[in-house]
XYZ file of C-alpha atoms in Angstrom:
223
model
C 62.154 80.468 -9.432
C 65.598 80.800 -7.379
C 68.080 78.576 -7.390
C 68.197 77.617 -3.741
C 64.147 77.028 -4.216
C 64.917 74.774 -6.895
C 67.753 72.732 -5.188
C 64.963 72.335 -1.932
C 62.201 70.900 -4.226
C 64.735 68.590 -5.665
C 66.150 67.462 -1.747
C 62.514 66.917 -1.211
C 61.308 64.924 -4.130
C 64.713 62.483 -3.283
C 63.835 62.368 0.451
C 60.102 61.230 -0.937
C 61.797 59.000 -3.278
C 63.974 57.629 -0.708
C 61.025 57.309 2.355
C 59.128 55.305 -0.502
C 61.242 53.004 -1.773
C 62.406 51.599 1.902
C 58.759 51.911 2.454
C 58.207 48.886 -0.340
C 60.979 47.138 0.898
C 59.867 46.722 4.249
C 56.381 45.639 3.037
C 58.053 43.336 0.358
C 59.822 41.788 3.110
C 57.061 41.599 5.528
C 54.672 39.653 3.108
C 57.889 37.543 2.735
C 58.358 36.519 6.227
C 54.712 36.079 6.081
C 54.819 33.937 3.049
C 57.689 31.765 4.635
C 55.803 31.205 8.100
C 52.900 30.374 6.448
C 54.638 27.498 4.133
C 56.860 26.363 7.224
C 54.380 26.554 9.943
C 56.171 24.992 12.720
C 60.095 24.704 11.088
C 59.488 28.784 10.763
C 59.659 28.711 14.499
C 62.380 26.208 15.346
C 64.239 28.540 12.667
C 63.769 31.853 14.483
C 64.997 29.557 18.277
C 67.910 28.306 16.234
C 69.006 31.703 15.017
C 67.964 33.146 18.981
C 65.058 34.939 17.610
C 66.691 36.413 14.801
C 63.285 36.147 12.562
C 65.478 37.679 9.387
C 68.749 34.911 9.594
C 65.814 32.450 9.801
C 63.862 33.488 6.994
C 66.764 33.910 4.812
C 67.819 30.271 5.880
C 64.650 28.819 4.948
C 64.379 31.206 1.698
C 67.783 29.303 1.177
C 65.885 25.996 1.345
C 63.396 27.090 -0.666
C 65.828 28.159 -3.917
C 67.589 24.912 -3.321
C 64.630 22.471 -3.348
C 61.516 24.165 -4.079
C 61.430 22.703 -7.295
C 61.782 19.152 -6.737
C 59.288 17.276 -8.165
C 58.512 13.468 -5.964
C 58.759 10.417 -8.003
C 55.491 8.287 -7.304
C 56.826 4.954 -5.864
C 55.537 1.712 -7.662
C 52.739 -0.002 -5.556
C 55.220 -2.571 -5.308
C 57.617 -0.524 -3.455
C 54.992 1.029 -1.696
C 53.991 -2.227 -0.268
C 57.274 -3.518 0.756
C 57.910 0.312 3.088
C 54.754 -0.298 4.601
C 55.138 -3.978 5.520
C 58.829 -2.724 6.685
C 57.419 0.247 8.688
C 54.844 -2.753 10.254
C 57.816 -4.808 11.432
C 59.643 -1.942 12.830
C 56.593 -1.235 15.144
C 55.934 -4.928 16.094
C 59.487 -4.801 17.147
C 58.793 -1.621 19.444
C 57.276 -4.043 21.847
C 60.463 -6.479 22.317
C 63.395 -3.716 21.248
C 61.943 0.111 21.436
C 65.902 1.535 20.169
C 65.821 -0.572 17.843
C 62.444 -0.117 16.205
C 63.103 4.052 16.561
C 66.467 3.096 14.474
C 64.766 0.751 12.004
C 62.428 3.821 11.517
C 65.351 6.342 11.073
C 67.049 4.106 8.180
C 63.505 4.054 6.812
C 62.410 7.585 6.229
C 65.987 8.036 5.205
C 65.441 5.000 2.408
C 61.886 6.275 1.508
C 62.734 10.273 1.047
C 65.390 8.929 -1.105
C 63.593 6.689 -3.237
C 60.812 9.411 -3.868
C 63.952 12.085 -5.086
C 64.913 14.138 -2.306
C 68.325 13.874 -1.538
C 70.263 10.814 -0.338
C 69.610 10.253 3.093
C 73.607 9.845 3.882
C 73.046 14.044 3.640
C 71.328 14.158 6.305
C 71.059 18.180 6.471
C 70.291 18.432 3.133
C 67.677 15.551 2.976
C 66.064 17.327 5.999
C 66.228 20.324 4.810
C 64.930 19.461 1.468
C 61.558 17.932 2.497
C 60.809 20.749 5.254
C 60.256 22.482 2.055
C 57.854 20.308 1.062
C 56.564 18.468 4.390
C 57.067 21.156 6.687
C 54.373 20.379 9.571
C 55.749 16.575 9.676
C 59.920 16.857 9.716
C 60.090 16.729 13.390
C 59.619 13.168 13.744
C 62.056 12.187 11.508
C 64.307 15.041 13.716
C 63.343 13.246 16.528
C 64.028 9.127 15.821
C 67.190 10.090 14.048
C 68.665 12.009 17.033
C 68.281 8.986 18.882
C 69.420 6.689 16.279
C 72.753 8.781 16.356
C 72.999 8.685 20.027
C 72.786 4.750 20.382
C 75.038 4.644 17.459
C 77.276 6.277 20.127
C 76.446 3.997 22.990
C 73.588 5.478 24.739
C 71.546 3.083 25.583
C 68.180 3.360 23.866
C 69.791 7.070 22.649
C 69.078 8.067 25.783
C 65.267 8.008 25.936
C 62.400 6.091 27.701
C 60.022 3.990 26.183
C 57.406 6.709 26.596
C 59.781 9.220 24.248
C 60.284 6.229 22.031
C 57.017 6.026 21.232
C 56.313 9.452 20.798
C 58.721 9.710 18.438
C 57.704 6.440 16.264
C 54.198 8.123 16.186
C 55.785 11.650 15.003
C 58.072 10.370 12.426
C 54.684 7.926 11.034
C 53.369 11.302 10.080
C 55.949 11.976 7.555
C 56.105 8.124 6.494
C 52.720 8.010 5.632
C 53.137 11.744 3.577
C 56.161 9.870 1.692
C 54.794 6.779 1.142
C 50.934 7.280 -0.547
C 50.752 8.607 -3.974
C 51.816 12.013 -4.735
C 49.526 14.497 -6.249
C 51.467 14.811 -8.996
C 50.788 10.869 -10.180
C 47.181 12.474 -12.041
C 43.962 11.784 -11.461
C 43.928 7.855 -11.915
C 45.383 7.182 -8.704
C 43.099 8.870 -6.443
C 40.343 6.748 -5.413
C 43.519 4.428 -4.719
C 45.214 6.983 -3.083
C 42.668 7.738 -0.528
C 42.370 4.308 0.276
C 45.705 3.916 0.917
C 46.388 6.865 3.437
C 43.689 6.050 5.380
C 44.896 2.370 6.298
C 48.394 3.212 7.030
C 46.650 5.868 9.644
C 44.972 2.697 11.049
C 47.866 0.753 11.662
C 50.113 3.658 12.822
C 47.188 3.810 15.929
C 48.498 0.227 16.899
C 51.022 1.771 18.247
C 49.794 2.571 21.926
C 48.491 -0.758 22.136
C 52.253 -1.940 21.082
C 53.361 0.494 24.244
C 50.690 -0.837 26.598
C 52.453 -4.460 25.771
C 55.739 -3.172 26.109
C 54.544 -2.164 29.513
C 52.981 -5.055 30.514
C 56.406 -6.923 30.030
C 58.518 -4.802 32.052
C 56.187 -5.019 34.974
């Protein structure tokens, strides 16, 4: 065999090599991305429009969160302490009827208490906190986006942070979503606590439905 057929074969096998190795790279990264939208759900999205559609700074921005906090493991609250964030989250949205800010602030502080107390980081990190239980909460962050934007905005004089009382309670309602993921009994609390558990999540849902009926009051004392 000549050289120069020798030195083609060997350009050929490297181009193969080459073709299939960035061949498995792409397809690693593919079921990546896929992975990552699948566990973020809607923060995968808001990640992409932050980054102005750049799908791969978003994915390695939430592959980021993942490696920082994917391994945080909730502390189960004490039914004690689980009691006294409910009865709190109650008087924030009894308040929504008088004082709608102020409620959508009391709520703010709340999640930011509550995340803490079940391990995620302290809520004066803000970005981090947030960040931290997207990883875990993913389809239910927004709401706790969404009352602490406007608890930072009256903290800066806008009246209300800006928003009606329709907004308000939209954003009350959002932000009970991740409430009532923080506050019932983790998974990880074993099998004792189920029966309790289920009880549990399914009242808070009942009382977070008040909350139209609060808005409909609200209403009827501004006309």
């Amino acid at each position: 065999m000549s050289t120069g057929l020798i030195i083609a074969l060997i350009v050929i096998v490297a181009v193969v090599a080459v073709a299939a190795a960035l061949l498995m790279q792409r397809s690693r990264g593919s079921r990546h991305g896929v992975g990552l939208k699948r566990r973020f759900g809607p923060e995968y999205d808001r990640a992409v429009a932050r980054h102005d559609g750049d799908a791969k700074a978003a994915e390695r921005e939430l592959a980021g969160r993942v490696e920082r906090h994917g391994d945080l493991r909730a502390r189960p609250l004490e039914p004690a302490e689980r009691e006294q964030y409910e009865a709190r989250w109650t008087a924030a949205q009894e308040r929504f009827v008088d004082s709608p800010g102020d409620a959508v602030a009391e709520a703010d502080r709340l999640l930011a208490e509550l995340a803490g107390a079940r391990g995620f980081p302290d809520g004066g990190q803000y970005e981090e906190q947030l960040a931290a239980l997207s990883v875990h909460h993913a389809h239910h962050v927004e709401g706790y986006r969404r009352v602490h934007r406007v608890a930072q905005a009256r903290a800066h004089g806008a009246h209300d942070g800006g928003a009606g009382t329709e907004e308000l309670r939209e954003a009350m309602v959002d932000a009970r979503a991740l409430f009532d993921e923080l506050v019932r009994t983790s998974r990880h609390d074993g099998g004792r606590h189920r029966a309790a558990h289920d009880g549990e999540h399914r009242a808070p849902a009942a009382r977070g439905s008040r909350m139209p009926s609060l808005l409909h009051r609200r209403q009827a004392k501004e006309s």
